[in-house]
mmCIF file of C-alpha atoms in Angstrom:
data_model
loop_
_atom_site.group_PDB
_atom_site.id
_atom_site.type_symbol
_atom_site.label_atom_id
_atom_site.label_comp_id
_atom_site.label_asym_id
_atom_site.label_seq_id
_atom_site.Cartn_x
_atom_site.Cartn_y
_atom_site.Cartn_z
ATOM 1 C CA UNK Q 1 -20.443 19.837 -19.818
ATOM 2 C CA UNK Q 2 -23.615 19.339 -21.633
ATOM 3 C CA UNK Q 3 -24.268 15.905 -22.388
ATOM 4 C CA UNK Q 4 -21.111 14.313 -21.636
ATOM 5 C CA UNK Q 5 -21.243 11.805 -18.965
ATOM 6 C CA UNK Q 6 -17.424 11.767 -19.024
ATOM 7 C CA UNK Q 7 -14.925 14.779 -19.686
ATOM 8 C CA UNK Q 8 -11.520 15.028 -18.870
ATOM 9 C CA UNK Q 9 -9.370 18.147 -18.876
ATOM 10 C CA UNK Q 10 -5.445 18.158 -19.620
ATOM 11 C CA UNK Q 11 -5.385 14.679 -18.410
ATOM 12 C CA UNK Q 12 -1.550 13.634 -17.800
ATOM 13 C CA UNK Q 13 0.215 10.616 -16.228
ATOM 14 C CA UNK Q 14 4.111 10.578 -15.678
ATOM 15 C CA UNK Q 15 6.857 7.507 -14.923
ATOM 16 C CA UNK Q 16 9.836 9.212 -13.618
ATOM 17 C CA UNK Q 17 10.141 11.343 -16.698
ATOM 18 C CA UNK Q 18 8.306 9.313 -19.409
ATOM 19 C CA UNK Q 19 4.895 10.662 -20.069
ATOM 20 C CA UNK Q 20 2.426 7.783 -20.317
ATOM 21 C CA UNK Q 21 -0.736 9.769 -20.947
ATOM 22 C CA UNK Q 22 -0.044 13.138 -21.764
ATOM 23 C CA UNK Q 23 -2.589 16.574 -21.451
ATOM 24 C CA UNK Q 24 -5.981 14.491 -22.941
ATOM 25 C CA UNK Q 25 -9.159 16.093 -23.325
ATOM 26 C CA UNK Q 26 -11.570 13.479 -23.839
ATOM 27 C CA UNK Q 27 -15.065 14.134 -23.853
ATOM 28 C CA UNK Q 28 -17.795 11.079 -23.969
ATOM 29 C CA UNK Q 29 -21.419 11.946 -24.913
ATOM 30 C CA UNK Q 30 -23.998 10.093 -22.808
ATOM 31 C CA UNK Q 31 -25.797 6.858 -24.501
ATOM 32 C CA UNK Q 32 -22.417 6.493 -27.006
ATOM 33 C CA UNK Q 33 -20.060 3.602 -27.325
ATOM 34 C CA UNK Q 34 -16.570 5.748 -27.499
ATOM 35 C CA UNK Q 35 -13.613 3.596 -28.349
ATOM 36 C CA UNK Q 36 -10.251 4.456 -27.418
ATOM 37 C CA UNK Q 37 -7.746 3.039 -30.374
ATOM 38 C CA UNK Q 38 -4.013 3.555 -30.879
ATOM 39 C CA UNK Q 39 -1.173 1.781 -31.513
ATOM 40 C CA UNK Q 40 0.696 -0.774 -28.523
ATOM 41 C CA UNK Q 41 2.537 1.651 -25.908
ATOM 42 C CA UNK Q 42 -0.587 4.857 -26.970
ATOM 43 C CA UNK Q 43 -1.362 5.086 -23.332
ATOM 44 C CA UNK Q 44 -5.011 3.573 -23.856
ATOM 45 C CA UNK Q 45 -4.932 1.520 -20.520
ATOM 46 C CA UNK Q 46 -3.007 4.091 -18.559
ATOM 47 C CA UNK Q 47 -5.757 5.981 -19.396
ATOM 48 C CA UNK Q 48 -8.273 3.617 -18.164
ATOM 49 C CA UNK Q 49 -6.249 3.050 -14.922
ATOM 50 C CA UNK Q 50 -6.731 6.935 -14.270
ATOM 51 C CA UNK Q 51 -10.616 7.262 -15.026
ATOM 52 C CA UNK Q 52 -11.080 4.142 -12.626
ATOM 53 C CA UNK Q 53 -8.092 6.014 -9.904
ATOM 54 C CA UNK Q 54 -6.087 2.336 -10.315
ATOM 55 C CA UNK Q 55 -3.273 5.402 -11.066
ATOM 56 C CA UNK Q 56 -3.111 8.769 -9.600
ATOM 57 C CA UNK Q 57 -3.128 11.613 -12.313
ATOM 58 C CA UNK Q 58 -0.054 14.037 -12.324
ATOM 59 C CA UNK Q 59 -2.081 16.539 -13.727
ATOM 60 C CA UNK Q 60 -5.102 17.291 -15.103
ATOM 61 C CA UNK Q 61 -9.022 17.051 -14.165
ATOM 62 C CA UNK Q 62 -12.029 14.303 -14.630
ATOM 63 C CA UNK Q 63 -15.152 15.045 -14.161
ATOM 64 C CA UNK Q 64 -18.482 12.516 -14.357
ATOM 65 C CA UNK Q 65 -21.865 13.667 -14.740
ATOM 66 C CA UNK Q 66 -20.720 17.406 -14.241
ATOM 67 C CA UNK Q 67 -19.102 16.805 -10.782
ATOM 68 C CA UNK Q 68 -15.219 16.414 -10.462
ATOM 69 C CA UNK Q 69 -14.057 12.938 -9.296
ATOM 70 C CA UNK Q 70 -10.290 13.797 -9.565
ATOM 71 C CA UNK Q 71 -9.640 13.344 -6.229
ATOM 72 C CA UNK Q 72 -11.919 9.859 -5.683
ATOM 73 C CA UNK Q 73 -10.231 6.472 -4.764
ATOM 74 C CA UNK Q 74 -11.591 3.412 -6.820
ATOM 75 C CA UNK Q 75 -14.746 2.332 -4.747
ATOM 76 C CA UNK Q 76 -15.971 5.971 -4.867
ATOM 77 C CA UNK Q 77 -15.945 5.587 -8.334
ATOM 78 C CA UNK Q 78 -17.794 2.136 -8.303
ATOM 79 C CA UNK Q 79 -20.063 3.341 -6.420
ATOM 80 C CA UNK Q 80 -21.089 6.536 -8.839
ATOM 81 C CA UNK Q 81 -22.006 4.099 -11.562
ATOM 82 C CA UNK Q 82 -18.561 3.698 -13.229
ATOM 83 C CA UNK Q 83 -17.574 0.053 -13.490
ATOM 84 C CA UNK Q 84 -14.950 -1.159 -15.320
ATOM 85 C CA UNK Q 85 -13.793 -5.111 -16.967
ATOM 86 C CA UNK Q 86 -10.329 -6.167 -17.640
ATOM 87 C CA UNK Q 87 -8.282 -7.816 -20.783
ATOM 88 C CA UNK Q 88 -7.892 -10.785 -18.492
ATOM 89 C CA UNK Q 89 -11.241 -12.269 -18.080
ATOM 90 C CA UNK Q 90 -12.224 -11.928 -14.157
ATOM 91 C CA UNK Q 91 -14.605 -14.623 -13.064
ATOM 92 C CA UNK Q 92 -14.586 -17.354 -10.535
ATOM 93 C CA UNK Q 93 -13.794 -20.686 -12.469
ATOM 94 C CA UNK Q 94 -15.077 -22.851 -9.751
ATOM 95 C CA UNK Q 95 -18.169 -21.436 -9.284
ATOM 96 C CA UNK Q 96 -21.091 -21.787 -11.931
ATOM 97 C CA UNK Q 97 -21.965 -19.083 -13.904
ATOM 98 C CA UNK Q 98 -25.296 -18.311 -11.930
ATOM 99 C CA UNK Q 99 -22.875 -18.018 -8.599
ATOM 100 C CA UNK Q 100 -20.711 -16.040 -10.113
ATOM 101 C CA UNK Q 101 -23.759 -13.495 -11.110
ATOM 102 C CA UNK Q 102 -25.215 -13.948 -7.736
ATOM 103 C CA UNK Q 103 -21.480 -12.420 -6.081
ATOM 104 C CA UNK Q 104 -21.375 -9.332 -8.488
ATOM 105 C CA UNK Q 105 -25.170 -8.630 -7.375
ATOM 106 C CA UNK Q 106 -24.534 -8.718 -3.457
ATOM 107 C CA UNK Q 107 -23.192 -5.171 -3.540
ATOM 108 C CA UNK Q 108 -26.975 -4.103 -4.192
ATOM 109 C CA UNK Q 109 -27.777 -5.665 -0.707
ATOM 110 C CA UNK Q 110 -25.611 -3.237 1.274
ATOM 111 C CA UNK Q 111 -23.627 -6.020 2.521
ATOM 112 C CA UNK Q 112 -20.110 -7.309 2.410
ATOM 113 C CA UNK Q 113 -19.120 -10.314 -0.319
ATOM 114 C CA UNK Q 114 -20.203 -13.699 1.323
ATOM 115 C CA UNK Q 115 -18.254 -16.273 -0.757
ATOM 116 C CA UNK Q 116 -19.120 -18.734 1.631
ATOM 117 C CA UNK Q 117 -22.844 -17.973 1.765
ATOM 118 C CA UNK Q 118 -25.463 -20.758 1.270
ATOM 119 C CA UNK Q 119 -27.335 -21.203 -1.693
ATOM 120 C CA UNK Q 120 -30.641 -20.952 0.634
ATOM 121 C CA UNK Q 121 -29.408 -17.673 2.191
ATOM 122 C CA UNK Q 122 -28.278 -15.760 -1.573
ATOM 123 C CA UNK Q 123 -31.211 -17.339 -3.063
ATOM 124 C CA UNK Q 124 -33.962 -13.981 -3.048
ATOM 125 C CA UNK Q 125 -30.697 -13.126 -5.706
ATOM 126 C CA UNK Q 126 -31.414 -15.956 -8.279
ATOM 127 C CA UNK Q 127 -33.986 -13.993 -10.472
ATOM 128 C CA UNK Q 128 -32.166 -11.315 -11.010
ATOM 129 C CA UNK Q 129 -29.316 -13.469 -11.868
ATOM 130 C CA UNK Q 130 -30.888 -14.920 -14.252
ATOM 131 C CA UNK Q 131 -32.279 -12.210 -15.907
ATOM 132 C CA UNK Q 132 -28.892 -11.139 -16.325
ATOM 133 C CA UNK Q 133 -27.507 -14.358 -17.734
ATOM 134 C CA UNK Q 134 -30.614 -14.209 -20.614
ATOM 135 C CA UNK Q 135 -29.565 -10.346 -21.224
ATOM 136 C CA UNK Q 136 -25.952 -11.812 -22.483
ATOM 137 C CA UNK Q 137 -27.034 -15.227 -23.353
ATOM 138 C CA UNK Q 138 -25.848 -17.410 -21.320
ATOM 139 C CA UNK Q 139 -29.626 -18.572 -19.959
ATOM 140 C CA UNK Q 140 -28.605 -22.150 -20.743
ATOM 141 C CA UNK Q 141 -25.175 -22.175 -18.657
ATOM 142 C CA UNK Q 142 -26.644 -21.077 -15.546
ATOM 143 C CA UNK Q 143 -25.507 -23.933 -13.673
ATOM 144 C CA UNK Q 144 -22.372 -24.893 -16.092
ATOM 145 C CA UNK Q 145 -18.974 -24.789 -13.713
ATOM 146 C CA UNK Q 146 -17.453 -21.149 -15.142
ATOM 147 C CA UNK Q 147 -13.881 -23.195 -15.760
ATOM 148 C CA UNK Q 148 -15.541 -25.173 -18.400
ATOM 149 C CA UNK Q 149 -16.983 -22.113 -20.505
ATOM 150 C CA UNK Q 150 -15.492 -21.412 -23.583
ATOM 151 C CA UNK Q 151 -13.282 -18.174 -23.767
ATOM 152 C CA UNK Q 152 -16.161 -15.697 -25.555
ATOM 153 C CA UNK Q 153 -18.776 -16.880 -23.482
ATOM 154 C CA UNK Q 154 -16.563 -15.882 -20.549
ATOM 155 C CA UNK Q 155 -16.563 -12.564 -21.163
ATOM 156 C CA UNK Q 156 -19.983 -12.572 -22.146
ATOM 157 C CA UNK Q 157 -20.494 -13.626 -18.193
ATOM 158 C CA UNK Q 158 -17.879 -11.136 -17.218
ATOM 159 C CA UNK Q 159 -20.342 -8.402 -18.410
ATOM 160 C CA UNK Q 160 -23.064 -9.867 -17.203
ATOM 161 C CA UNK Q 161 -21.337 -9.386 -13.353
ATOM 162 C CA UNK Q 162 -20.621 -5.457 -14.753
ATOM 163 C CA UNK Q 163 -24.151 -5.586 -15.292
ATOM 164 C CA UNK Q 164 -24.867 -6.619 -12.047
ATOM 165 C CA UNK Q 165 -23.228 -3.226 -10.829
ATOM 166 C CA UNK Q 166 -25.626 -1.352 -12.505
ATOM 167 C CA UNK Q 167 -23.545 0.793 -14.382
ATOM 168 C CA UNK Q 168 -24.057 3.557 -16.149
ATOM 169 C CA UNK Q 169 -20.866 4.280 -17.595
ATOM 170 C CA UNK Q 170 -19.355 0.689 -18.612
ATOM 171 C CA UNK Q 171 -15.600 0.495 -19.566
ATOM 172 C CA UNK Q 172 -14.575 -2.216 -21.390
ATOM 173 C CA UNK Q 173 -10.815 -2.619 -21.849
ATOM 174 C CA UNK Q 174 -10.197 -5.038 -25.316
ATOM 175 C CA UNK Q 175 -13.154 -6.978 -24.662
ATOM 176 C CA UNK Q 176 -12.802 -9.000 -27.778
ATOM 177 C CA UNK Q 177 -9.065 -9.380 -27.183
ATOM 178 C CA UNK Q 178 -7.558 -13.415 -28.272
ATOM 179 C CA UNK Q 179 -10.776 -14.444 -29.483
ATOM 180 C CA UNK Q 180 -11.648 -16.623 -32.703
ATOM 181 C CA UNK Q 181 -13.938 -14.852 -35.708
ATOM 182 C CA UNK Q 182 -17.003 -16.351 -33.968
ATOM 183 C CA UNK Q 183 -16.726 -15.014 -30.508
ATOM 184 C CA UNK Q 184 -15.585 -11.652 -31.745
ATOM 185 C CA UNK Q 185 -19.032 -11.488 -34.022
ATOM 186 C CA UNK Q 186 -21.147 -12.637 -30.138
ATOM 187 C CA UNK Q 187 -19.327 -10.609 -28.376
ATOM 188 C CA UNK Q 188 -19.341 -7.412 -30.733
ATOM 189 C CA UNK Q 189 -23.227 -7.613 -30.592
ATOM 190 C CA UNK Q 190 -23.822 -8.328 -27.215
ATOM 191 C CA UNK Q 191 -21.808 -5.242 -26.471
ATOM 192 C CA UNK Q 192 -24.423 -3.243 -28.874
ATOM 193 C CA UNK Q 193 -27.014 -4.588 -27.188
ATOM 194 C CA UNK Q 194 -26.496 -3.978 -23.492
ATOM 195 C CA UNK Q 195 -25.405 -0.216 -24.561
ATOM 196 C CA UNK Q 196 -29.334 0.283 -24.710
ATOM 197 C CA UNK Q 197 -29.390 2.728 -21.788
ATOM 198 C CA UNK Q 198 -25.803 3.109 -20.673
ATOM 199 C CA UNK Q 199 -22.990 4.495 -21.894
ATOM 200 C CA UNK Q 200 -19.490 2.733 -23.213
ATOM 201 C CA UNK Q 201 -15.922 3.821 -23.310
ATOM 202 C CA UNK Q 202 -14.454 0.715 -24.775
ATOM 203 C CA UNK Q 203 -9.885 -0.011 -25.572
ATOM 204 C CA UNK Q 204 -9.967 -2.162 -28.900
ATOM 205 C CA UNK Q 205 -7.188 -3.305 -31.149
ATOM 206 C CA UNK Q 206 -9.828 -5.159 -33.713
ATOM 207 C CA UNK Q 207 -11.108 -1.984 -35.771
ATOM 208 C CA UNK Q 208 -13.786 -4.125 -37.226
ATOM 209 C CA UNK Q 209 -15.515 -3.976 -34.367
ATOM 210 C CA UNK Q 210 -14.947 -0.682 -33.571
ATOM 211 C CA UNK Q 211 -16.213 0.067 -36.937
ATOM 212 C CA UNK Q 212 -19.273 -1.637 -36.288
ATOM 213 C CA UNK Q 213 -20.491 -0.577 -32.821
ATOM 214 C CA UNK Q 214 -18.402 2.839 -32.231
ATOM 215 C CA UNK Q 215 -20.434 6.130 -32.510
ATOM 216 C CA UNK Q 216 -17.279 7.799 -31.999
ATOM 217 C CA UNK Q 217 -13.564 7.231 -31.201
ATOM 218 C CA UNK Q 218 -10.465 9.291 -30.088
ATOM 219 C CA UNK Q 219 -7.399 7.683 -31.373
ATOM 220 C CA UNK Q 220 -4.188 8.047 -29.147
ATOM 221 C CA UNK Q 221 -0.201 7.941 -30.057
ATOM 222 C CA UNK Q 222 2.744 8.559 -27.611
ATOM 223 C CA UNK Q 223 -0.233 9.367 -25.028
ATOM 224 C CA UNK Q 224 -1.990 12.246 -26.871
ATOM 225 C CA UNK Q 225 -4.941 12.275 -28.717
ATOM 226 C CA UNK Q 226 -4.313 12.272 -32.524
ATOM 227 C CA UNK Q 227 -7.534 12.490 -34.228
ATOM 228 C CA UNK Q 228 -10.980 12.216 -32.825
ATOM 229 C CA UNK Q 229 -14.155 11.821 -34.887
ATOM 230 C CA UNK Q 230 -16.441 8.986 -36.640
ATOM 231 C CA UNK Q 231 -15.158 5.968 -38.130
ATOM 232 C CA UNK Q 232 -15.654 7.801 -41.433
ATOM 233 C CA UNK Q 233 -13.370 10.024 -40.502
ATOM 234 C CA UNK Q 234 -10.590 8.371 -38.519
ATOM 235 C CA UNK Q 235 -9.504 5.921 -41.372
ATOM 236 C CA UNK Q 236 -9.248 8.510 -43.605
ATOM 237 C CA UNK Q 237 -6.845 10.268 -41.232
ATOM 238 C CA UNK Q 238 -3.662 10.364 -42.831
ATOM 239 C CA UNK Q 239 -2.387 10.901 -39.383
ATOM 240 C CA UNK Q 240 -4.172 7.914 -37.802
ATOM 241 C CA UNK Q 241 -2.492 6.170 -40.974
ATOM 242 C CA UNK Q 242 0.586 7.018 -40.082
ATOM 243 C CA UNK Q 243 0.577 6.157 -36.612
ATOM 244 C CA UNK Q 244 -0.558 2.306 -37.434
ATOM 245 C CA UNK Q 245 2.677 2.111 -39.174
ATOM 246 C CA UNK Q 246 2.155 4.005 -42.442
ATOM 247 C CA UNK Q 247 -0.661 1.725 -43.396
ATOM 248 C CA UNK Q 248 -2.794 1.532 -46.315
ATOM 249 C CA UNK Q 249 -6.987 2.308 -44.887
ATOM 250 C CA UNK Q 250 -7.582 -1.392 -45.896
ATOM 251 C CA UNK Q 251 -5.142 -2.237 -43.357
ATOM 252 C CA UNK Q 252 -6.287 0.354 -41.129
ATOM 253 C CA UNK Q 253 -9.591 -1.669 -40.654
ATOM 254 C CA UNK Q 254 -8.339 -5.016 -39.953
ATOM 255 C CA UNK Q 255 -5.311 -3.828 -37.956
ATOM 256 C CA UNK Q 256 -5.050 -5.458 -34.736
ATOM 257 C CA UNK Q 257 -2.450 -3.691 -32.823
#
């Protein structure tokens, strides 16, 4: 495998007859930011759902840091360093943003989740909660109720608690999905910056940002891979062109869907 953190080999999902993700090879080099891009219906979050074991593959092999992890349920795969956010933004509302750090970081104490917990008792966790919050900057909203966060600094405190799992492989499905010019533009660079050290596999409809942050990207359609290859590369695709609807490259890059 070389330096691929992440391979997969004739990767395949089926629905009673309809082929969802069909025969992928993907291979993701260690320290990149990989986006997976493709039209609605590709198979981008099937694919996802598979690396994380939310689905069982009908076919096909994964393998993570050289060993195979076909066969491991979800937790397994937690556990290995593969950690994984949602479209929907998954936080707490009612808690503040410091508690909601402080849950994601109780895994690290061997323990099980303790909602219910004191302050005094989940308090040795504070520091390192807040070290998070600074790495995504939300330093000042520490003890801001989550429900009253705007949407992009949401999911800058939803990966802040991915942080808190210590991954090294982060995937990040649409993480700038719904949000206004200005959140896209935080969000887009806080991504760059917590790559430093880890490794990203990221689903994104806005191909400005993958434009911006990608190192590489495998483009999917009808649940193959189409075209694989720098930015450079993939929007002069006349393949990738046609699969976006037989659009022009300046509507490649601001396509959304």
């Amino acid at each position: 495998m070389g330096d691929y953190i992440l391979e997969t080999r004739g990767l395949t999902k089926a629905f009673r007859g309809f082929v969802a993700v069909d025969d992928v090879n993907l291979q993701v080099r260690q320290g990149q930011i990989h986006a997976l891009i493709g039209p609605n219906g590709a198979g981008k979050t099937t694919c996802f759902n598979l690396l994380t074991k939310f689905l069982v593959p009908s076919s096909g092999q994964i393998f993570y840091d050289g060993a195979e992890i076909t066969g491991d349920r979800p937790a397994q795969i937690a556990r290995k360093g593969i950690i994984r956010s949602f479209q929907i933004s998954a936080v707490f509302p009612q808690l503040s943003v410091l508690e909601n750090v402080r849950i994601a970081l109780q895994r690290g104490l061997g323990q099980s989740f303790h909602f219910w917990r004191s302050d005094r008792g989940l308090s040795r966790l504070n520091g390192r909660a807040r070290e998070l919050l600074a790495e995504v900057g939300l330093a000042d909203f520490a003890g801001e109720q989550t429900v009253n966060l705007p949407y992009g600094r949401k999911r800058a405190l939803e990966i802040a608690t991915t942080l808190a799992m210590e991954p090294r492989l982060m995937l990040l499905d649409e993480p700038t999905q719904g949000m206004g010019h200005e959140d896209v533009a935080r969000v887009t660079e806080l991504i760059r910056q917590v790559s430093a050290g880890r490794t990203i596999l990221m689903v994104e409809h806005n191909m400005n940002v993958v434009a911006s942050i990608a190192d590489r990207i495998t483009v999917l359609a009808r649940g193959s891979v189409l075209a694989e290859g720098d930015y450079a590369a993939i929007s002069r695709n006349p393949a990738v062109m046609e699969a976006y609807m037989g659009t022009t490259q300046g509507e490649l890059e601001g396509a959304h869907g």
